[in-house]
PDB file of C-alpha atoms in Angstrom:
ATOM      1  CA  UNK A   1     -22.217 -16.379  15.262  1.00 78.00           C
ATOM      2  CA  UNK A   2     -21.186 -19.828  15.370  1.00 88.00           C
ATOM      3  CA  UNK A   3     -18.146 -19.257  17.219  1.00 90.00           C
ATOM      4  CA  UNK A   4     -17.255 -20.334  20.804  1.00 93.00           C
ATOM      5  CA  UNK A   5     -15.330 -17.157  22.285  1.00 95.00           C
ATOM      6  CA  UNK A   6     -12.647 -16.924  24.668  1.00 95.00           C
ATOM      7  CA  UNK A   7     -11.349 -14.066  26.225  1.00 95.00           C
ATOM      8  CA  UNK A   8      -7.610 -14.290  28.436  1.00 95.00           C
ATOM      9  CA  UNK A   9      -6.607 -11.389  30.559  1.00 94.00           C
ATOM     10  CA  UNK A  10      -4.304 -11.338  33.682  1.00 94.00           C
ATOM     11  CA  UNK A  11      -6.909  -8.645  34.558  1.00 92.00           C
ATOM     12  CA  UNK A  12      -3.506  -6.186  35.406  1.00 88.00           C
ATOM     13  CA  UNK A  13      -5.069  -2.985  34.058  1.00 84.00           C
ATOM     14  CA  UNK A  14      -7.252  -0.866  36.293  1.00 84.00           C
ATOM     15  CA  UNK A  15     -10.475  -1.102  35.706  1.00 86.00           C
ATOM     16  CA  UNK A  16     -10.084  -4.412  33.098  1.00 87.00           C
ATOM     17  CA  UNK A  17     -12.794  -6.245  35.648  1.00 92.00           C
ATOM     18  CA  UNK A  18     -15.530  -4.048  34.686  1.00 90.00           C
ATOM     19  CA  UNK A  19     -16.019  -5.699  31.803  1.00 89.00           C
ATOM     20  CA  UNK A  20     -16.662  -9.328  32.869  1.00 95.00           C
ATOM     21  CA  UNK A  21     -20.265  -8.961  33.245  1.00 95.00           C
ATOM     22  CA  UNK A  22     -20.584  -7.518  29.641  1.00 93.00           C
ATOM     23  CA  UNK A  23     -18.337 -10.048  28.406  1.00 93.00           C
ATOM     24  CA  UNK A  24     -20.604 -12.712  29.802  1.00 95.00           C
ATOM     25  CA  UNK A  25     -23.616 -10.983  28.868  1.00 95.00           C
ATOM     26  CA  UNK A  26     -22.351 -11.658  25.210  1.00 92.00           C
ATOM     27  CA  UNK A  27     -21.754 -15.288  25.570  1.00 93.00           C
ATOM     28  CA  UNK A  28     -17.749 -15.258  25.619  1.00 94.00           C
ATOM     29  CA  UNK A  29     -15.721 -17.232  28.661  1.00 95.00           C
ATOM     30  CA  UNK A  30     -13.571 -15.717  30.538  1.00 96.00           C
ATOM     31  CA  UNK A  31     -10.243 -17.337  31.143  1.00 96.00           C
ATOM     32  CA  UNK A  32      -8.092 -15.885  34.280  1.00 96.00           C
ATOM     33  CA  UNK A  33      -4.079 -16.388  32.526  1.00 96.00           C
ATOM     34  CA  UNK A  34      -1.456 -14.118  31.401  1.00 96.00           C
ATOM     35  CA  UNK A  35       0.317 -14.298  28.129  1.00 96.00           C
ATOM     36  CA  UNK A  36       3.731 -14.454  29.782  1.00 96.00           C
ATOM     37  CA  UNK A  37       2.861 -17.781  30.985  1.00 97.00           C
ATOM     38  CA  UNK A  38       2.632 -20.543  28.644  1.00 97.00           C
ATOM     39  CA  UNK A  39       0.263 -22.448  30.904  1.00 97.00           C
ATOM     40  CA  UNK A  40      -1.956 -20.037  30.986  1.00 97.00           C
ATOM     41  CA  UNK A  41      -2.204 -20.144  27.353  1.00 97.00           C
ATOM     42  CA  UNK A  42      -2.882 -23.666  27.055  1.00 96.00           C
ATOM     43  CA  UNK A  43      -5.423 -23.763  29.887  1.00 93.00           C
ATOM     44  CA  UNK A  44      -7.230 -21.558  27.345  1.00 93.00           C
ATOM     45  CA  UNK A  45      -8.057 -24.951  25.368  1.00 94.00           C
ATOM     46  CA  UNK A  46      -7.972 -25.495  21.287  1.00 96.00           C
ATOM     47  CA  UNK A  47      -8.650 -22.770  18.967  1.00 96.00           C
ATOM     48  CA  UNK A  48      -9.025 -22.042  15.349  1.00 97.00           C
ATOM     49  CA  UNK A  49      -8.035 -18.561  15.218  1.00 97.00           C
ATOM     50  CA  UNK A  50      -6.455 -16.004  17.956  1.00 97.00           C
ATOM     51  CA  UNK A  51      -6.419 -12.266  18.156  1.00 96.00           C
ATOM     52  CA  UNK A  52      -3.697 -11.173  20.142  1.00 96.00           C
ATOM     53  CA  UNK A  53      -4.455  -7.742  21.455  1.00 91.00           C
ATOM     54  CA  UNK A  54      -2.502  -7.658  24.922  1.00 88.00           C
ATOM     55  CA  UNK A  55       0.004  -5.422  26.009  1.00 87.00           C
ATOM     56  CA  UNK A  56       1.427  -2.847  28.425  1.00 83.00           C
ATOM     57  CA  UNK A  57       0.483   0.057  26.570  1.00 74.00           C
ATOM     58  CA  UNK A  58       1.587   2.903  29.006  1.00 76.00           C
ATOM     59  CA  UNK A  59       4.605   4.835  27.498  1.00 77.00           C
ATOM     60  CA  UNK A  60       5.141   5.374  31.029  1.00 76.00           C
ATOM     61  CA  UNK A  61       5.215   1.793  32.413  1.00 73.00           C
ATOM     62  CA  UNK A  62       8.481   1.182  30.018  1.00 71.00           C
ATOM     63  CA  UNK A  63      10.327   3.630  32.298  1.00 78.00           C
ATOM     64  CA  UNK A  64       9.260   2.555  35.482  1.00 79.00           C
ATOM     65  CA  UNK A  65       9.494  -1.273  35.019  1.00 80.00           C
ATOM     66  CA  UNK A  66      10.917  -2.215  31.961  1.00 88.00           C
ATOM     67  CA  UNK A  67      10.623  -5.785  32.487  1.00 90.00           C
ATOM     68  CA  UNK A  68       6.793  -5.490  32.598  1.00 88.00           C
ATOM     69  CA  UNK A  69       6.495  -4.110  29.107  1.00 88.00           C
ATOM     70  CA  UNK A  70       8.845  -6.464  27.469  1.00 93.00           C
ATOM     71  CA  UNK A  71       7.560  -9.980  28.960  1.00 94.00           C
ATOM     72  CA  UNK A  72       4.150  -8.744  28.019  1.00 93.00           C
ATOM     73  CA  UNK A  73       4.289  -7.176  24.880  1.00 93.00           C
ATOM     74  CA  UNK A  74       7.396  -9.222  23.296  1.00 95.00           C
ATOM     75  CA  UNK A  75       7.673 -12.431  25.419  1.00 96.00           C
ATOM     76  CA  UNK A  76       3.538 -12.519  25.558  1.00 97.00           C
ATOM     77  CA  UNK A  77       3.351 -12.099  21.785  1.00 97.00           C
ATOM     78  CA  UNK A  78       6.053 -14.979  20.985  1.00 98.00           C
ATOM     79  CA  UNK A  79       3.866 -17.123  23.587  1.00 98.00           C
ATOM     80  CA  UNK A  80       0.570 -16.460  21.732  1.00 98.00           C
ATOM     81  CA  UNK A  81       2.523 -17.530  18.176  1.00 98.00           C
ATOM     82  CA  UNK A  82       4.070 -20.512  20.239  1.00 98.00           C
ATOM     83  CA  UNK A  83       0.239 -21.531  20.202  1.00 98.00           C
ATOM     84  CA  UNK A  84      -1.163 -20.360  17.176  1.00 98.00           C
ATOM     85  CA  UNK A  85       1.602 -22.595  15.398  1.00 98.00           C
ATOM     86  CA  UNK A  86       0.794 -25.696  17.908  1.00 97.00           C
ATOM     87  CA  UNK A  87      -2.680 -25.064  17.055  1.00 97.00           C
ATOM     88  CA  UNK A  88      -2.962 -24.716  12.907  1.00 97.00           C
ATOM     89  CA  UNK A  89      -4.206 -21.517  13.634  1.00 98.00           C
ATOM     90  CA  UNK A  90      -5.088 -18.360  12.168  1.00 98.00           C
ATOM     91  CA  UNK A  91      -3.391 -15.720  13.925  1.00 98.00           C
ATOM     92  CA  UNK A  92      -4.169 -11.915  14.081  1.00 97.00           C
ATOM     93  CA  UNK A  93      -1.506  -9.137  15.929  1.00 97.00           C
ATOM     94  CA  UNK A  94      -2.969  -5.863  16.552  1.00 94.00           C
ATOM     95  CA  UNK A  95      -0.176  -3.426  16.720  1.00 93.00           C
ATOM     96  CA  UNK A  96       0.163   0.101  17.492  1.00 89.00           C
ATOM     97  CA  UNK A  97       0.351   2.975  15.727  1.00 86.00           C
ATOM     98  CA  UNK A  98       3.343   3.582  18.263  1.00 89.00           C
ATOM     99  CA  UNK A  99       5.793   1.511  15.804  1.00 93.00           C
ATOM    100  CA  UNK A 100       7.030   4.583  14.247  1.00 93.00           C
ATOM    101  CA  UNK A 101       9.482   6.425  15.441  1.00 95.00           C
ATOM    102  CA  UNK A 102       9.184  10.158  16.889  1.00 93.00           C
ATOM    103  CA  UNK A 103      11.723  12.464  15.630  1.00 95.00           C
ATOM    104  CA  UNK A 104      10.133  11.706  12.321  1.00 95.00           C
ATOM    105  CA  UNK A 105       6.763  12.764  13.176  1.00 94.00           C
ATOM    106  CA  UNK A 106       7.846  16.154  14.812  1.00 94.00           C
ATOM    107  CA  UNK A 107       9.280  17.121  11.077  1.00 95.00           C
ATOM    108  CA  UNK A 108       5.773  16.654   9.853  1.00 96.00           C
ATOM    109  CA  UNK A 109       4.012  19.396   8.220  1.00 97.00           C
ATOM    110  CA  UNK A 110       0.716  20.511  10.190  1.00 97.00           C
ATOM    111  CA  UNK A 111      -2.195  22.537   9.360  1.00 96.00           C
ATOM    112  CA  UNK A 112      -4.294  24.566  11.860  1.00 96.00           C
ATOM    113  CA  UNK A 113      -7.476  24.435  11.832  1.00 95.00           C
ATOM    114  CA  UNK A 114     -10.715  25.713  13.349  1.00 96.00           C
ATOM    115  CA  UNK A 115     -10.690  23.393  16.215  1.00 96.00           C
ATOM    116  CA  UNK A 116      -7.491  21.390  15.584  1.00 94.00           C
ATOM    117  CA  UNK A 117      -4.063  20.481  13.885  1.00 95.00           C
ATOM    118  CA  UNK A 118      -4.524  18.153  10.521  1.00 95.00           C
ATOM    119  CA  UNK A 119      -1.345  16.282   8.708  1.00 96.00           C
ATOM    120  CA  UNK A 120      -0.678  18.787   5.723  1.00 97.00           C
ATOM    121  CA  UNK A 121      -1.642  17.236   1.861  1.00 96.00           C
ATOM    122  CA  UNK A 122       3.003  17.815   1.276  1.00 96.00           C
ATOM    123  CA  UNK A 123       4.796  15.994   3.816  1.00 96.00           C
ATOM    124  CA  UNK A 124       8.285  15.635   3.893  1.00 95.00           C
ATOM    125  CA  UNK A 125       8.238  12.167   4.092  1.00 94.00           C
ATOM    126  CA  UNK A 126       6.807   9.020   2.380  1.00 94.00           C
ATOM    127  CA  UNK A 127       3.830   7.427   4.316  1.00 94.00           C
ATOM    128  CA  UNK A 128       2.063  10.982   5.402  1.00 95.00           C
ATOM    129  CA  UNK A 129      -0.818  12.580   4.640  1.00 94.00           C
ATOM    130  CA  UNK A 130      -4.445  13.986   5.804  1.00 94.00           C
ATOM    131  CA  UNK A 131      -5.373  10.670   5.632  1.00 91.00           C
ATOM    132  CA  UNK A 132      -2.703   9.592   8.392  1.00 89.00           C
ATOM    133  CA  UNK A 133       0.542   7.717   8.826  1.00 90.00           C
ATOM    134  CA  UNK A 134       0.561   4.331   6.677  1.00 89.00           C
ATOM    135  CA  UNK A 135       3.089   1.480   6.521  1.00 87.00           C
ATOM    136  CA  UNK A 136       5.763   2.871   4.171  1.00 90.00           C
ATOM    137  CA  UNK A 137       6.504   5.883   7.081  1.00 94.00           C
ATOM    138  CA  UNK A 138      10.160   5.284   7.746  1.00 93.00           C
ATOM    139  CA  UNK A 139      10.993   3.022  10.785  1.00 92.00           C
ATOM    140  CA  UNK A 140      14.846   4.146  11.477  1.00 93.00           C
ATOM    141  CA  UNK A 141      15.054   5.940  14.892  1.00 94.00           C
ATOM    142  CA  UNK A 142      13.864   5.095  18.075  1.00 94.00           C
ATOM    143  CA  UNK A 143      10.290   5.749  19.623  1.00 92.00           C
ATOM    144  CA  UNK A 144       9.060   4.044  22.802  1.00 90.00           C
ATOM    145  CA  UNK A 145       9.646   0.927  24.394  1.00 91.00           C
ATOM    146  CA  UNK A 146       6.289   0.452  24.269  1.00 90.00           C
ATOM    147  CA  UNK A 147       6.533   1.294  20.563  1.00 92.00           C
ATOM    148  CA  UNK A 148       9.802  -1.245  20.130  1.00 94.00           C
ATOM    149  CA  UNK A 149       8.147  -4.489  21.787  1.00 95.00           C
ATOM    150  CA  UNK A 150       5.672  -4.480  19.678  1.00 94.00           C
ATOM    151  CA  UNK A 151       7.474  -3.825  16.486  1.00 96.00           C
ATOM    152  CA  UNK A 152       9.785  -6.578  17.495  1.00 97.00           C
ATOM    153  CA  UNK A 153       6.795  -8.601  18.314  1.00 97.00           C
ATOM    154  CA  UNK A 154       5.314  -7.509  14.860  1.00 97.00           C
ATOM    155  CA  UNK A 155       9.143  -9.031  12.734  1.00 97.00           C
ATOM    156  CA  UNK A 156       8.198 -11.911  14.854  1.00 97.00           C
ATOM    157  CA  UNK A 157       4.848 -12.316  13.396  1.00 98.00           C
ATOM    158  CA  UNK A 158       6.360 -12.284  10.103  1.00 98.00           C
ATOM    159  CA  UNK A 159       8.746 -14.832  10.702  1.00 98.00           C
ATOM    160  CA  UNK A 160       6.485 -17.525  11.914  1.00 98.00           C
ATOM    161  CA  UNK A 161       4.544 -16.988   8.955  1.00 98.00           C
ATOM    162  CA  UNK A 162       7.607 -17.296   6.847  1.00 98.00           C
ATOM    163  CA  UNK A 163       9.279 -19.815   8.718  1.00 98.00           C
ATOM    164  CA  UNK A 164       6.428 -22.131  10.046  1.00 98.00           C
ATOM    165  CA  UNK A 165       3.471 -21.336   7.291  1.00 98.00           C
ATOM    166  CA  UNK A 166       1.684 -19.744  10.202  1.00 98.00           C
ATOM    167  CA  UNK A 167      -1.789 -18.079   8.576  1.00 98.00           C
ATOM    168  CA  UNK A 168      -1.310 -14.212  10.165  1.00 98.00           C
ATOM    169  CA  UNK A 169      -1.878 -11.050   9.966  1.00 97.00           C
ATOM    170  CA  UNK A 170      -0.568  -7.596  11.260  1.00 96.00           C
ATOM    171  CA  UNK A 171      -2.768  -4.657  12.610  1.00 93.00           C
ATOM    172  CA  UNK A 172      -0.988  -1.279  13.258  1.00 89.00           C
ATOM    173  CA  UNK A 173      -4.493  -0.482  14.702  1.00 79.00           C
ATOM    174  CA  UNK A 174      -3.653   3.209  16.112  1.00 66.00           C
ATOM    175  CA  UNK A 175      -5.799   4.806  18.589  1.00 65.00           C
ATOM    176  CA  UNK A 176      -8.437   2.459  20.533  1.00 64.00           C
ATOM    177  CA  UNK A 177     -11.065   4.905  22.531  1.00 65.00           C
ATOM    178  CA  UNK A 178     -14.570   4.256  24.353  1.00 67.00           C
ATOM    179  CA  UNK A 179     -16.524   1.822  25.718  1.00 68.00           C
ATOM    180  CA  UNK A 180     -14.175  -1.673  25.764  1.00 63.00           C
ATOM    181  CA  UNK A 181     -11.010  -0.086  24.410  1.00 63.00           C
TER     182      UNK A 181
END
């Protein structure tokens, strides 16, 4: 509760503006910028921790402009560490469950039942299960560009923490629904 919030958004994404009244409502500033720019970043002022949640999440966008999806999702996300490491600061990715590849997931066994398809208990591969995919599901094979920027973006994550000490962490988050996805 102590915390002085700040929120960054290039405000891109239909509908994004709704939530600057709620956002003020709950105390947190609102900072105009886009990840792909630098400046932006830094207009942001200090910080002592950063969740980096943007992206072009449309499967779709990566076909129509692919240049979209990969400054913002892989140029954005090497920005945001360019500043967590300037800063000393803790640093938190949210991914996607979109990471993992698709041919994969069509061999998958499914059950039916009343009033949907579940992820069968025997899988033919490691990392699948009722409860879900999890972070040992293979990664050969290709999925999205969507799903590729931000698996590059997530080996860059580990590599600033490797190579710099940077304090981070790595959120293949899945599915995001309802009121302030």
């Amino acid at each position: 509760p102590d915390w002085e919030l700040v929120a960054l958004d290039n405000l891109m994404r239909r509908g994004s503006e709704l939530n600057l009244p709620r956002l003020r409502e709950a105390g947190i500033e609102f900072v105009h910028g886009d990840v792909r720019e630098p400046d932006d970043l830094a207009a942001a002022g200090a910080f002592d921790a950063m969740v980096e949640c943007s992206a072009e999440a449309s499967v779709l966008a990566g076909f129509a402009d692919t240049s979209y999806s990969v400054r913002t999702n892989l140029l954005g996300a090497f920005n945001c560490l360019e500043r967590a490491r300037q800063e000393e600061a803790f640093f938190v990715f949210l991914s996607t469950s979109r990471v993992y590849p698709v041919a994969p997931q069509l061999e998958l066994a499914l059950e039916e039942t009343e009033t949907r398809y579940e992820l069968a208990a025997e899988q033919p591969l490691a990392g699948a299960g009722p409860r879900g995919i999890a972070e040992d599901f293979p990664l050969p094979g290709a999925r999205t560009l969507y799903g590729a920027t931000k698996l590059a973006a997530e080996l860059l994550v580990e590599e600033y923490a490797d190579a710099f000490g940077l304090r981070a962490v790595v959120d293949r988050c899945g599915v995001l629904a309802g009121p302030w996805q």
